[in-house]
mmCIF file of C-alpha atoms in Angstrom:
data_model
loop_
_atom_site.group_PDB
_atom_site.id
_atom_site.type_symbol
_atom_site.label_atom_id
_atom_site.label_comp_id
_atom_site.label_asym_id
_atom_site.label_seq_id
_atom_site.Cartn_x
_atom_site.Cartn_y
_atom_site.Cartn_z
ATOM 1 C CA MET R 158 -62.827 -42.318 38.865
ATOM 2 C CA GLY R 159 -61.380 -44.371 41.671
ATOM 3 C CA SER R 160 -58.996 -42.956 44.181
ATOM 4 C CA GLY R 161 -56.246 -45.103 42.751
ATOM 5 C CA ALA R 162 -56.559 -43.964 39.148
ATOM 6 C CA ALA R 163 -54.942 -41.071 37.380
ATOM 7 C CA PRO R 164 -57.321 -38.349 36.154
ATOM 8 C CA ALA R 165 -58.996 -39.323 32.883
ATOM 9 C CA VAL R 166 -58.048 -36.075 31.213
ATOM 10 C CA ARG R 167 -58.709 -37.215 27.651
ATOM 11 C CA ASN R 168 -61.976 -39.081 28.263
ATOM 12 C CA THR R 169 -63.636 -36.565 30.571
ATOM 13 C CA PRO R 170 -64.178 -32.887 29.665
ATOM 14 C CA LEU R 171 -62.265 -30.613 32.001
ATOM 15 C CA TRP R 172 -65.386 -28.764 33.066
ATOM 16 C CA ALA R 173 -67.033 -32.069 34.061
ATOM 17 C CA MET R 174 -64.190 -33.444 36.131
ATOM 18 C CA PRO R 175 -64.571 -33.596 39.921
ATOM 19 C CA ALA R 176 -62.143 -31.825 42.195
ATOM 20 C CA PRO R 177 -58.996 -33.894 42.771
ATOM 21 C CA THR R 178 -59.059 -36.079 45.851
ATOM 22 C CA GLY R 179 -55.360 -35.518 46.436
ATOM 23 C CA ALA R 180 -53.468 -32.795 48.224
ATOM 24 C CA ARG R 181 -53.761 -29.176 47.098
ATOM 25 C CA LEU R 182 -50.197 -28.297 48.105
ATOM 26 C CA PRO R 183 -48.747 -29.318 44.697
ATOM 27 C CA PHE R 184 -51.125 -26.867 43.011
ATOM 28 C CA TYR R 185 -50.212 -24.011 45.347
ATOM 29 C CA ALA R 186 -46.511 -24.740 44.861
ATOM 30 C CA LEU R 187 -46.952 -24.769 41.071
ATOM 31 C CA MET R 188 -48.766 -21.431 41.213
ATOM 32 C CA PHE R 189 -45.978 -19.956 43.336
ATOM 33 C CA PHE R 190 -43.370 -21.314 40.918
ATOM 34 C CA THR R 191 -45.199 -19.674 37.997
ATOM 35 C CA PHE R 192 -45.298 -16.360 39.854
ATOM 36 C CA ILE R 193 -41.563 -16.488 40.552
ATOM 37 C CA VAL R 194 -40.669 -17.368 36.956
ATOM 38 C CA LEU R 195 -42.919 -14.679 35.457
ATOM 39 C CA VAL R 196 -42.493 -11.787 37.889
ATOM 40 C CA ALA R 197 -38.961 -12.570 39.190
ATOM 41 C CA PRO R 198 -39.308 -10.766 42.543
ATOM 42 C CA GLN R 199 -35.695 -11.629 43.347
ATOM 43 C CA GLY R 200 -34.673 -9.076 40.735
ATOM 44 C CA LEU R 201 -36.666 -6.382 42.517
ATOM 45 C CA LEU R 202 -35.588 -7.542 45.988
ATOM 46 C CA PRO R 203 -32.014 -8.894 45.700
ATOM 47 C CA ALA R 204 -32.221 -10.316 49.224
ATOM 48 C CA LEU R 205 -34.520 -13.030 47.820
ATOM 49 C CA ALA R 206 -31.968 -14.260 45.267
ATOM 50 C CA PRO R 207 -30.027 -16.608 47.614
ATOM 51 C CA LEU R 208 -33.294 -18.375 48.502
ATOM 52 C CA HIS R 209 -33.698 -19.831 44.971
ATOM 53 C CA LEU R 210 -37.466 -19.574 45.300
ATOM 54 C CA ALA R 211 -38.278 -21.063 41.887
ATOM 55 C CA LEU R 212 -36.206 -24.168 42.611
ATOM 56 C CA VAL R 213 -37.774 -24.531 46.049
ATOM 57 C CA ALA R 214 -41.313 -24.156 44.675
ATOM 58 C CA ALA R 215 -40.747 -26.645 41.845
ATOM 59 C CA THR R 216 -39.175 -29.136 44.250
ATOM 60 C CA VAL R 217 -42.086 -28.826 46.673
ATOM 61 C CA ALA R 218 -44.610 -29.238 43.846
ATOM 62 C CA ALA R 219 -42.867 -32.340 42.486
ATOM 63 C CA ALA R 220 -42.198 -33.936 45.882
ATOM 64 C CA THR R 221 -45.702 -33.410 47.249
ATOM 65 C CA HIS R 222 -47.280 -34.589 43.998
ATOM 66 C CA LEU R 223 -45.222 -37.794 44.025
ATOM 67 C CA ALA R 224 -45.912 -38.361 47.728
ATOM 68 C CA ASP R 225 -49.647 -37.932 47.178
ATOM 69 C CA ARG R 226 -49.688 -40.340 44.224
ATOM 70 C CA LEU R 227 -47.674 -42.948 46.142
ATOM 71 C CA ARG R 228 -49.946 -42.585 49.175
ATOM 72 C CA ARG R 229 -53.007 -43.289 47.020
ATOM 73 C CA ALA R 230 -51.252 -46.028 45.016
ATOM 74 C CA ALA R 231 -52.017 -44.012 41.879
ATOM 75 C CA PRO R 232 -49.914 -43.779 38.701
ATOM 76 C CA LEU R 233 -47.211 -41.136 39.018
ATOM 77 C CA THR R 234 -48.354 -39.373 35.852
ATOM 78 C CA VAL R 235 -51.175 -39.342 33.375
ATOM 79 C CA SER R 236 -50.394 -41.242 30.199
ATOM 80 C CA GLU R 237 -51.447 -39.075 27.291
ATOM 81 C CA PRO R 238 -49.983 -38.859 23.766
ATOM 82 C CA GLU R 239 -48.467 -35.459 24.566
ATOM 83 C CA ILE R 240 -46.660 -36.901 27.581
ATOM 84 C CA ARG R 241 -45.232 -39.764 25.560
ATOM 85 C CA LEU R 242 -44.144 -37.439 22.754
ATOM 86 C CA ALA R 243 -42.388 -35.131 25.224
ATOM 87 C CA LEU R 244 -40.542 -38.102 26.722
ATOM 88 C CA VAL R 245 -39.537 -39.292 23.249
ATOM 89 C CA LEU R 246 -38.233 -35.796 22.488
ATOM 90 C CA PHE R 247 -36.168 -35.907 25.682
ATOM 91 C CA GLY R 248 -34.838 -39.321 24.653
ATOM 92 C CA LEU R 249 -33.797 -37.978 21.257
ATOM 93 C CA GLY R 250 -32.039 -35.151 23.067
ATOM 94 C CA ALA R 251 -30.087 -37.740 25.039
ATOM 95 C CA LEU R 252 -29.193 -39.594 21.822
ATOM 96 C CA SER R 253 -27.729 -36.371 20.408
ATOM 97 C CA VAL R 254 -25.188 -36.072 23.222
ATOM 98 C CA PRO R 255 -22.564 -38.675 22.148
ATOM 99 C CA THR R 256 -22.111 -37.053 18.709
ATOM 100 C CA SER R 257 -22.444 -33.471 19.970
ATOM 101 C CA TYR R 258 -20.080 -30.672 18.999
ATOM 102 C CA TRP R 259 -19.588 -30.104 22.743
ATOM 103 C CA ILE R 260 -20.649 -33.043 24.886
ATOM 104 C CA GLU R 261 -20.437 -31.252 28.242
ATOM 105 C CA GLY R 262 -22.531 -28.377 26.940
ATOM 106 C CA SER R 263 -25.159 -30.744 25.582
ATOM 107 C CA VAL R 264 -25.371 -32.598 28.889
ATOM 108 C CA GLN R 265 -25.943 -29.279 30.644
ATOM 109 C CA SER R 266 -28.597 -28.251 28.102
ATOM 110 C CA LEU R 267 -30.326 -31.621 28.382
ATOM 111 C CA LEU R 268 -30.480 -31.738 32.165
ATOM 112 C CA ALA R 269 -30.498 -28.103 33.269
ATOM 113 C CA LEU R 270 -32.719 -26.666 30.532
ATOM 114 C CA PHE R 271 -34.724 -29.347 28.759
ATOM 115 C CA GLY R 272 -34.960 -31.588 31.823
ATOM 116 C CA LYS R 273 -36.331 -28.826 34.032
ATOM 117 C CA SER R 274 -38.828 -27.829 31.354
ATOM 118 C CA LEU R 275 -39.959 -31.443 31.063
ATOM 119 C CA ILE R 276 -40.526 -31.653 34.819
ATOM 120 C CA VAL R 277 -42.667 -28.498 34.746
ATOM 121 C CA PHE R 278 -44.537 -29.874 31.729
ATOM 122 C CA LEU R 279 -45.353 -33.061 33.653
ATOM 123 C CA LEU R 280 -46.411 -31.105 36.734
ATOM 124 C CA ILE R 281 -48.793 -28.955 34.692
ATOM 125 C CA ALA R 282 -50.301 -32.013 33.002
ATOM 126 C CA ASN R 283 -50.898 -33.762 36.324
ATOM 127 C CA ILE R 284 -51.871 -30.849 38.578
ATOM 128 C CA LEU R 285 -54.010 -28.546 36.401
ATOM 129 C CA VAL R 286 -56.755 -31.144 36.017
ATOM 130 C CA THR R 287 -59.873 -29.123 36.883
ATOM 131 C CA ALA R 288 -61.461 -26.015 35.431
ATOM 132 C CA GLU R 289 -61.003 -24.245 38.769
ATOM 133 C CA ARG R 290 -57.269 -24.836 38.783
ATOM 134 C CA LEU R 291 -56.869 -23.942 35.114
ATOM 135 C CA ARG R 292 -58.800 -20.713 35.630
ATOM 136 C CA GLY R 293 -56.610 -19.814 38.593
ATOM 137 C CA MET R 294 -53.465 -20.355 36.536
ATOM 138 C CA LEU R 295 -54.836 -18.257 33.662
ATOM 139 C CA TRP R 296 -55.603 -15.392 36.027
ATOM 140 C CA LEU R 297 -52.101 -15.589 37.475
ATOM 141 C CA LEU R 298 -50.534 -15.526 34.017
ATOM 142 C CA THR R 299 -52.599 -12.567 32.840
ATOM 143 C CA LEU R 300 -52.198 -10.457 35.976
ATOM 144 C CA GLY R 301 -48.527 -11.357 36.365
ATOM 145 C CA SER R 302 -47.809 -10.263 32.802
ATOM 146 C CA SER R 303 -48.677 -6.685 33.734
ATOM 147 C CA VAL R 304 -45.357 -6.406 35.611
ATOM 148 C CA PRO R 305 -43.072 -6.859 32.569
ATOM 149 C CA ALA R 306 -45.564 -4.843 30.489
ATOM 150 C CA VAL R 307 -45.365 -1.859 32.829
ATOM 151 C CA THR R 308 -41.581 -2.197 32.953
ATOM 152 C CA VAL R 309 -40.998 -2.059 29.187
ATOM 153 C CA VAL R 310 -43.509 0.766 28.705
ATOM 154 C CA LYS R 311 -41.735 2.718 31.448
ATOM 155 C CA GLU R 312 -38.357 2.024 29.805
ATOM 156 C CA TYR R 313 -39.641 3.333 26.490
ATOM 157 C CA LEU R 314 -41.216 6.477 27.940
ATOM 158 C CA SER R 315 -38.091 7.273 29.978
ATOM 159 C CA GLY R 316 -35.759 6.662 27.040
ATOM 160 C CA ASP R 317 -33.947 3.839 28.845
ATOM 161 C CA LEU R 318 -33.148 1.972 25.628
ATOM 162 C CA VAL R 319 -30.431 -0.246 24.216
ATOM 163 C CA GLY R 320 -29.966 1.074 20.712
ATOM 164 C CA ALA R 321 -33.515 1.941 19.710
ATOM 165 C CA ARG R 322 -35.283 -0.769 21.716
ATOM 166 C CA VAL R 323 -36.260 -1.475 25.294
ATOM 167 C CA GLN R 324 -33.998 -3.755 27.304
ATOM 168 C CA GLY R 325 -36.589 -6.317 28.333
ATOM 169 C CA TYR R 326 -37.496 -7.556 31.795
ATOM 170 C CA LEU R 327 -35.335 -9.260 34.394
ATOM 171 C CA SER R 328 -37.154 -12.610 34.224
ATOM 172 C CA ALA R 329 -35.493 -15.442 32.270
ATOM 173 C CA LEU R 330 -38.641 -15.727 30.133
ATOM 174 C CA THR R 331 -38.636 -12.023 29.214
ATOM 175 C CA SER R 332 -34.954 -11.107 29.182
ATOM 176 C CA ASN R 333 -35.041 -9.439 25.740
ATOM 177 C CA PRO R 334 -37.626 -7.486 23.708
ATOM 178 C CA ASN R 335 -38.707 -10.418 21.529
ATOM 179 C CA ASP R 336 -39.327 -12.702 24.497
ATOM 180 C CA VAL R 337 -41.240 -9.909 26.229
ATOM 181 C CA ALA R 338 -43.444 -9.570 23.146
ATOM 182 C CA LEU R 339 -44.103 -13.319 23.031
ATOM 183 C CA THR R 340 -45.006 -13.493 26.716
ATOM 184 C CA LEU R 341 -47.290 -10.458 26.529
ATOM 185 C CA ASN R 342 -49.000 -11.760 23.395
ATOM 186 C CA ILE R 343 -49.893 -15.002 25.128
ATOM 187 C CA ALA R 344 -51.165 -13.033 28.126
ATOM 188 C CA VAL R 345 -53.273 -10.742 25.904
ATOM 189 C CA ALA R 346 -54.902 -13.742 24.203
ATOM 190 C CA LEU R 347 -55.713 -15.323 27.554
ATOM 191 C CA ALA R 348 -56.946 -12.025 29.010
ATOM 192 C CA VAL R 349 -59.341 -11.429 26.110
ATOM 193 C CA GLY R 350 -60.712 -14.937 26.542
ATOM 194 C CA LEU R 351 -61.149 -14.475 30.283
ATOM 195 C CA ALA R 352 -62.858 -11.119 29.743
ATOM 196 C CA LEU R 353 -65.306 -12.577 27.244
ATOM 197 C CA ALA R 354 -66.087 -15.469 29.578
ATOM 198 C CA SER R 355 -66.422 -13.315 32.707
ATOM 199 C CA ARG R 356 -69.774 -12.076 33.973
ATOM 200 C CA ARG R 357 -68.387 -9.687 36.576
ATOM 201 C CA ARG R 358 -67.835 -6.094 35.552
ATOM 202 C CA GLY R 359 -64.896 -5.688 37.929
ATOM 203 C CA HIS R 360 -63.142 -8.653 36.365
ATOM 204 C CA ARG R 361 -63.679 -7.308 32.858
ATOM 205 C CA ILE R 362 -62.337 -3.888 33.827
ATOM 206 C CA ALA R 363 -59.212 -5.415 35.373
ATOM 207 C CA LEU R 364 -58.671 -7.601 32.327
ATOM 208 C CA ALA R 365 -59.187 -4.637 29.991
ATOM 209 C CA ALA R 366 -56.361 -2.853 31.819
ATOM 210 C CA VAL R 367 -54.136 -5.927 31.439
ATOM 211 C CA ILE R 368 -54.981 -6.087 27.725
ATOM 212 C CA ALA R 369 -54.167 -2.404 27.227
ATOM 213 C CA LEU R 370 -50.825 -2.793 29.008
ATOM 214 C CA GLY R 371 -50.068 -5.930 27.024
ATOM 215 C CA VAL R 372 -50.741 -4.320 23.646
ATOM 216 C CA ALA R 373 -48.694 -1.255 24.579
ATOM 217 C CA GLY R 374 -45.895 -3.502 25.809
ATOM 218 C CA VAL R 375 -45.816 -5.485 22.554
ATOM 219 C CA VAL R 376 -45.660 -2.308 20.480
ATOM 220 C CA VAL R 377 -42.813 -0.667 22.422
ATOM 221 C CA THR R 378 -40.686 -3.810 22.085
ATOM 222 C CA PHE R 379 -40.596 -3.107 18.319
ATOM 223 C CA SER R 380 -40.873 -6.862 17.791
ATOM 224 C CA ARG R 381 -42.030 -7.658 14.273
ATOM 225 C CA ALA R 382 -42.869 -11.252 15.162
ATOM 226 C CA GLY R 383 -44.741 -9.905 18.182
ATOM 227 C CA PHE R 384 -46.854 -7.659 15.975
ATOM 228 C CA ILE R 385 -47.693 -10.570 13.646
ATOM 229 C CA PHE R 386 -48.675 -12.669 16.671
ATOM 230 C CA LEU R 387 -50.869 -9.874 18.048
ATOM 231 C CA THR R 388 -52.733 -9.216 14.816
ATOM 232 C CA THR R 389 -53.196 -12.966 14.254
ATOM 233 C CA THR R 390 -54.727 -13.286 17.711
ATOM 234 C CA LEU R 391 -57.147 -10.428 17.087
ATOM 235 C CA LEU R 392 -58.222 -11.779 13.708
ATOM 236 C CA LEU R 393 -58.837 -15.231 15.168
ATOM 237 C CA TYR R 394 -61.003 -13.782 17.918
ATOM 238 C CA LEU R 395 -62.977 -11.616 15.507
ATOM 239 C CA GLY R 396 -63.558 -14.575 13.220
ATOM 240 C CA ARG R 397 -65.055 -16.705 15.998
ATOM 241 C CA LEU R 398 -67.048 -14.213 18.029
ATOM 242 C CA LYS R 399 -70.789 -13.979 17.746
ATOM 243 C CA LYS R 400 -72.441 -10.728 16.763
ATOM 244 C CA GLY R 401 -72.736 -8.289 19.616
ATOM 245 C CA ARG R 402 -69.804 -9.808 21.528
ATOM 246 C CA SER R 403 -66.945 -8.273 19.581
ATOM 247 C CA GLY R 404 -66.797 -4.968 21.455
ATOM 248 C CA ILE R 405 -63.742 -5.783 23.546
ATOM 249 C CA VAL R 406 -61.780 -7.001 20.524
ATOM 250 C CA LEU R 407 -62.781 -3.950 18.480
ATOM 251 C CA LEU R 408 -61.612 -1.803 21.385
ATOM 252 C CA LEU R 409 -58.341 -3.718 21.329
ATOM 253 C CA LEU R 410 -57.978 -3.059 17.607
ATOM 254 C CA LEU R 411 -58.537 0.660 18.214
ATOM 255 C CA LEU R 412 -55.887 0.630 20.929
ATOM 256 C CA LEU R 413 -53.496 -1.109 18.567
ATOM 257 C CA VAL R 414 -54.069 1.497 15.857
ATOM 258 C CA LEU R 415 -53.405 4.287 18.346
ATOM 259 C CA THR R 416 -50.176 2.721 19.587
ATOM 260 C CA LEU R 417 -48.904 2.379 16.028
ATOM 261 C CA ASN R 418 -48.100 6.090 16.300
ATOM 262 C CA VAL R 419 -45.057 5.143 18.390
ATOM 263 C CA ASP R 420 -42.076 6.762 16.683
ATOM 264 C CA GLY R 421 -40.318 4.385 14.336
ATOM 265 C CA PHE R 422 -42.699 1.461 14.764
ATOM 266 C CA ILE R 423 -44.292 1.710 11.311
ATOM 267 C CA ALA R 424 -40.835 1.907 9.747
ATOM 268 C CA ARG R 425 -39.830 -1.151 11.744
ATOM 269 C CA LEU R 426 -42.827 -3.099 10.423
ATOM 270 C CA GLY R 427 -41.909 -2.038 6.898
ATOM 271 C CA THR R 428 -38.724 -4.101 7.133
ATOM 272 C CA ILE R 429 -40.596 -7.390 7.684
ATOM 273 C CA GLY R 430 -40.319 -8.345 4.021
ATOM 274 C CA ASP R 431 -37.316 -6.170 3.117
ATOM 275 C CA VAL R 432 -34.285 -8.376 3.556
ATOM 276 C CA GLN R 433 -31.872 -6.095 1.711
ATOM 277 C CA THR R 434 -32.204 -2.900 3.752
ATOM 278 C CA ASP R 435 -32.622 -4.508 7.168
ATOM 279 C CA GLY R 436 -29.273 -5.794 8.408
ATOM 280 C CA SER R 437 -30.690 -8.132 11.034
ATOM 281 C CA ALA R 438 -33.080 -9.721 8.526
ATOM 282 C CA ARG R 439 -30.243 -10.280 6.068
ATOM 283 C CA GLU R 440 -28.121 -11.886 8.792
ATOM 284 C CA ARG R 441 -31.010 -14.154 9.779
ATOM 285 C CA TRP R 442 -31.490 -15.376 6.223
ATOM 286 C CA GLU R 443 -27.767 -16.112 5.950
ATOM 287 C CA THR R 444 -27.818 -17.928 9.285
ATOM 288 C CA MET R 445 -30.855 -19.979 8.280
ATOM 289 C CA GLY R 446 -29.121 -20.990 5.045
ATOM 290 C CA LYS R 447 -26.142 -22.277 7.022
ATOM 291 C CA ALA R 448 -28.528 -24.001 9.426
ATOM 292 C CA PHE R 449 -30.103 -25.927 6.540
ATOM 293 C CA SER R 450 -26.614 -27.056 5.570
ATOM 294 C CA LEU R 451 -26.007 -28.295 9.113
ATOM 295 C CA MET R 452 -29.334 -30.111 9.139
ATOM 296 C CA ALA R 453 -28.437 -31.855 5.877
ATOM 297 C CA ALA R 454 -25.016 -32.814 7.238
ATOM 298 C CA HIS R 455 -26.402 -34.159 10.557
ATOM 299 C CA PRO R 456 -29.925 -35.402 9.715
ATOM 300 C CA LEU R 457 -30.346 -38.113 12.362
ATOM 301 C CA THR R 458 -28.970 -36.848 15.688
ATOM 302 C CA GLY R 459 -28.162 -33.228 14.874
ATOM 303 C CA VAL R 460 -25.154 -31.320 16.164
ATOM 304 C CA GLY R 461 -26.120 -31.929 19.789
ATOM 305 C CA ILE R 462 -28.782 -30.357 21.960
ATOM 306 C CA GLY R 463 -28.023 -26.685 22.593
ATOM 307 C CA GLN R 464 -25.044 -26.608 20.212
ATOM 308 C CA SER R 465 -26.444 -24.942 17.095
ATOM 309 C CA ILE R 466 -24.624 -21.670 17.792
ATOM 310 C CA ILE R 467 -21.257 -23.406 18.184
ATOM 311 C CA ALA R 468 -21.874 -25.436 15.031
ATOM 312 C CA LEU R 469 -22.717 -22.267 13.105
ATOM 313 C CA ASN R 470 -19.494 -20.695 14.349
ATOM 314 C CA ASP R 471 -17.602 -23.695 13.005
ATOM 315 C CA ILE R 472 -18.896 -23.330 9.455
ATOM 316 C CA GLY R 473 -19.481 -19.585 9.184
ATOM 317 C CA GLY R 474 -17.014 -17.851 11.477
ATOM 318 C CA VAL R 475 -17.333 -16.902 15.126
ATOM 319 C CA ARG R 476 -20.465 -14.755 15.169
ATOM 320 C CA TRP R 477 -22.513 -16.350 17.981
ATOM 321 C CA ARG R 478 -25.811 -16.091 16.114
ATOM 322 C CA ASN R 479 -29.094 -17.797 16.941
ATOM 323 C CA ILE R 480 -31.059 -19.490 14.170
ATOM 324 C CA HIS R 481 -34.230 -17.505 14.999
ATOM 325 C CA ASN R 482 -36.527 -20.342 13.912
ATOM 326 C CA VAL R 483 -37.486 -22.875 16.543
ATOM 327 C CA TYR R 484 -38.376 -25.632 14.063
ATOM 328 C CA LEU R 485 -35.077 -25.335 12.223
ATOM 329 C CA GLU R 486 -33.194 -25.038 15.502
ATOM 330 C CA ILE R 487 -34.683 -28.313 16.773
ATOM 331 C CA ALA R 488 -33.756 -30.034 13.501
ATOM 332 C CA VAL R 489 -30.185 -28.727 13.718
ATOM 333 C CA ASP R 490 -29.761 -29.520 17.416
ATOM 334 C CA LEU R 491 -31.518 -32.901 17.587
ATOM 335 C CA GLY R 492 -32.019 -34.058 14.012
ATOM 336 C CA ILE R 493 -34.967 -34.423 11.664
ATOM 337 C CA PRO R 494 -36.652 -37.228 13.686
ATOM 338 C CA ALA R 495 -36.846 -34.872 16.672
ATOM 339 C CA LEU R 496 -38.417 -32.188 14.489
ATOM 340 C CA LEU R 497 -41.098 -34.666 13.415
ATOM 341 C CA VAL R 498 -41.776 -35.546 17.055
ATOM 342 C CA TYR R 499 -42.048 -31.857 17.959
ATOM 343 C CA LEU R 500 -44.460 -31.240 15.082
ATOM 344 C CA ALA R 501 -46.538 -34.184 16.294
ATOM 345 C CA LEU R 502 -46.563 -32.641 19.773
ATOM 346 C CA LEU R 503 -47.723 -29.323 18.349
ATOM 347 C CA TYR R 504 -50.389 -31.119 16.302
ATOM 348 C CA ARG R 505 -51.671 -32.905 19.404
ATOM 349 C CA ALA R 506 -51.895 -29.587 21.242
ATOM 350 C CA LEU R 507 -53.938 -28.023 18.446
ATOM 351 C CA ARG R 508 -56.101 -31.136 18.224
ATOM 352 C CA SER R 509 -56.789 -30.915 21.960
ATOM 353 C CA VAL R 510 -57.938 -27.328 21.486
ATOM 354 C CA ALA R 511 -60.290 -28.459 18.717
ATOM 355 C CA GLU R 512 -61.686 -31.162 20.996
ATOM 356 C CA ALA R 513 -62.179 -28.599 23.750
ATOM 357 C CA ARG R 514 -64.043 -26.339 21.348
ATOM 358 C CA ARG R 515 -66.382 -29.152 20.358
ATOM 359 C CA ALA R 516 -66.975 -29.832 24.061
ATOM 360 C CA ARG R 517 -67.649 -26.092 24.598
ATOM 361 C CA LEU R 518 -64.691 -25.884 26.954
ATOM 362 C CA SER R 519 -63.965 -22.143 26.733
ATOM 363 C CA PRO R 520 -62.042 -22.375 23.457
ATOM 364 C CA LEU R 521 -61.612 -18.599 23.489
ATOM 365 C CA LEU R 522 -59.073 -19.104 26.251
ATOM 366 C CA LEU R 523 -56.962 -21.455 24.182
ATOM 367 C CA LEU R 524 -57.061 -21.225 20.405
ATOM 368 C CA PRO R 525 -55.440 -17.850 19.643
ATOM 369 C CA ALA R 526 -52.614 -18.420 22.111
ATOM 370 C CA ARG R 527 -51.890 -21.812 20.542
ATOM 371 C CA VAL R 528 -51.994 -20.731 16.908
ATOM 372 C CA GLY R 529 -50.438 -17.302 17.384
ATOM 373 C CA GLY R 530 -47.774 -18.767 19.627
ATOM 374 C CA GLY R 531 -46.832 -21.292 16.965
ATOM 375 C CA ARG R 532 -46.447 -18.508 14.420
ATOM 376 C CA GLN R 533 -44.241 -16.323 16.592
ATOM 377 C CA ARG R 534 -42.123 -19.257 17.771
ATOM 378 C CA ALA R 535 -41.244 -19.898 14.143
ATOM 379 C CA TRP R 536 -39.614 -16.486 13.737
ATOM 380 C CA SER R 537 -38.766 -15.000 17.119
ATOM 381 C CA ALA R 538 -35.321 -14.412 18.514
ATOM 382 C CA GLY R 539 -34.505 -14.836 22.145
ATOM 383 C CA ASP R 540 -32.857 -16.684 24.973
ATOM 384 C CA PRO R 541 -32.492 -20.404 24.092
ATOM 385 C CA ARG R 542 -33.520 -21.243 27.659
ATOM 386 C CA ALA R 543 -36.845 -19.519 27.159
ATOM 387 C CA ARG R 544 -37.349 -21.134 23.758
ATOM 388 C CA TRP R 545 -36.800 -24.670 25.058
ATOM 389 C CA HIS R 546 -39.152 -23.932 27.961
ATOM 390 C CA ARG R 547 -41.877 -22.679 25.629
ATOM 391 C CA ALA R 548 -41.293 -25.451 23.109
ATOM 392 C CA LEU R 549 -42.533 -28.018 25.613
ATOM 393 C CA HIS R 550 -45.500 -25.816 26.539
ATOM 394 C CA CYS R 551 -46.692 -25.406 22.969
#
């Protein structure tokens, strides 16, 4: 690979790629940005809030990456199918603005939410181009997840609940119980993969602690989608492990069984398929029915990016309800063509995992998080900002 060419991510296995010849500052800035978004230290130390550390880190990562590419006369970004699909999805978001229920709100959603997520998506695709960098990011994600895990477990044990559930964590990605469960599930999947790939006992012990905290955190959120995600992850690991290497997953299953003794959790799981007795489930089915009506009424450009809640208010009364299904929400917001593009993006992500597995590129680090994440995204509730951010990082 010449100094003036973008990394051949698709043609060269990640483990075989040489270290980037460019600056390392973009990588460090991206790592710092990830830490700020996940751990949110400004919530623990309010004096940090005026510094806008996440914005500063993302700006530094983007600016130094662009400067390095321009200095080497290299393309500004890799050109992969996933990149092109993400850009098409952004373009469809822009096309939804003129016919939006609330044009100003859609512009804000497009630029402030989707646009920022797209920038981070591009930075990840262009900066995490070696196994060393990917491994560093995975360690940061797994270790950083222990902070919200400890927080929600502490809330549950101390009785600091809202209704019968924990409040969540102060990060935008984990601001409610369902988003906490999703984040911790992804971290558990990555931690199990790292533990199975690690040869150092100290690393495995640390990761086992992260896994235990993650499982406990998922359970105390009382998230039904989170439980489905967790069990799916475990089953996928068990189905792909060789004999004699399943000890850590079996230990995880035992831990899960023990935590099911949390008061009320079994009853909560019993409402997964009981729409009549569970009020929230009944409301979700009603909301999804209205969402299908909106999708049929606005099939091409949707009701406008970020405007599904307002559109639902218009046809079903002012209730301010989320759709609770990311695929249906994209179809309502952006139209059916955008849903097809998103499904193609998800397909490409899963296909990349399959290619990595054939190349023996640590598939244990990737497959359960991809598949389980897709399943929980289909049914989880949560902050629309977090959902749009995760939708691009499928």
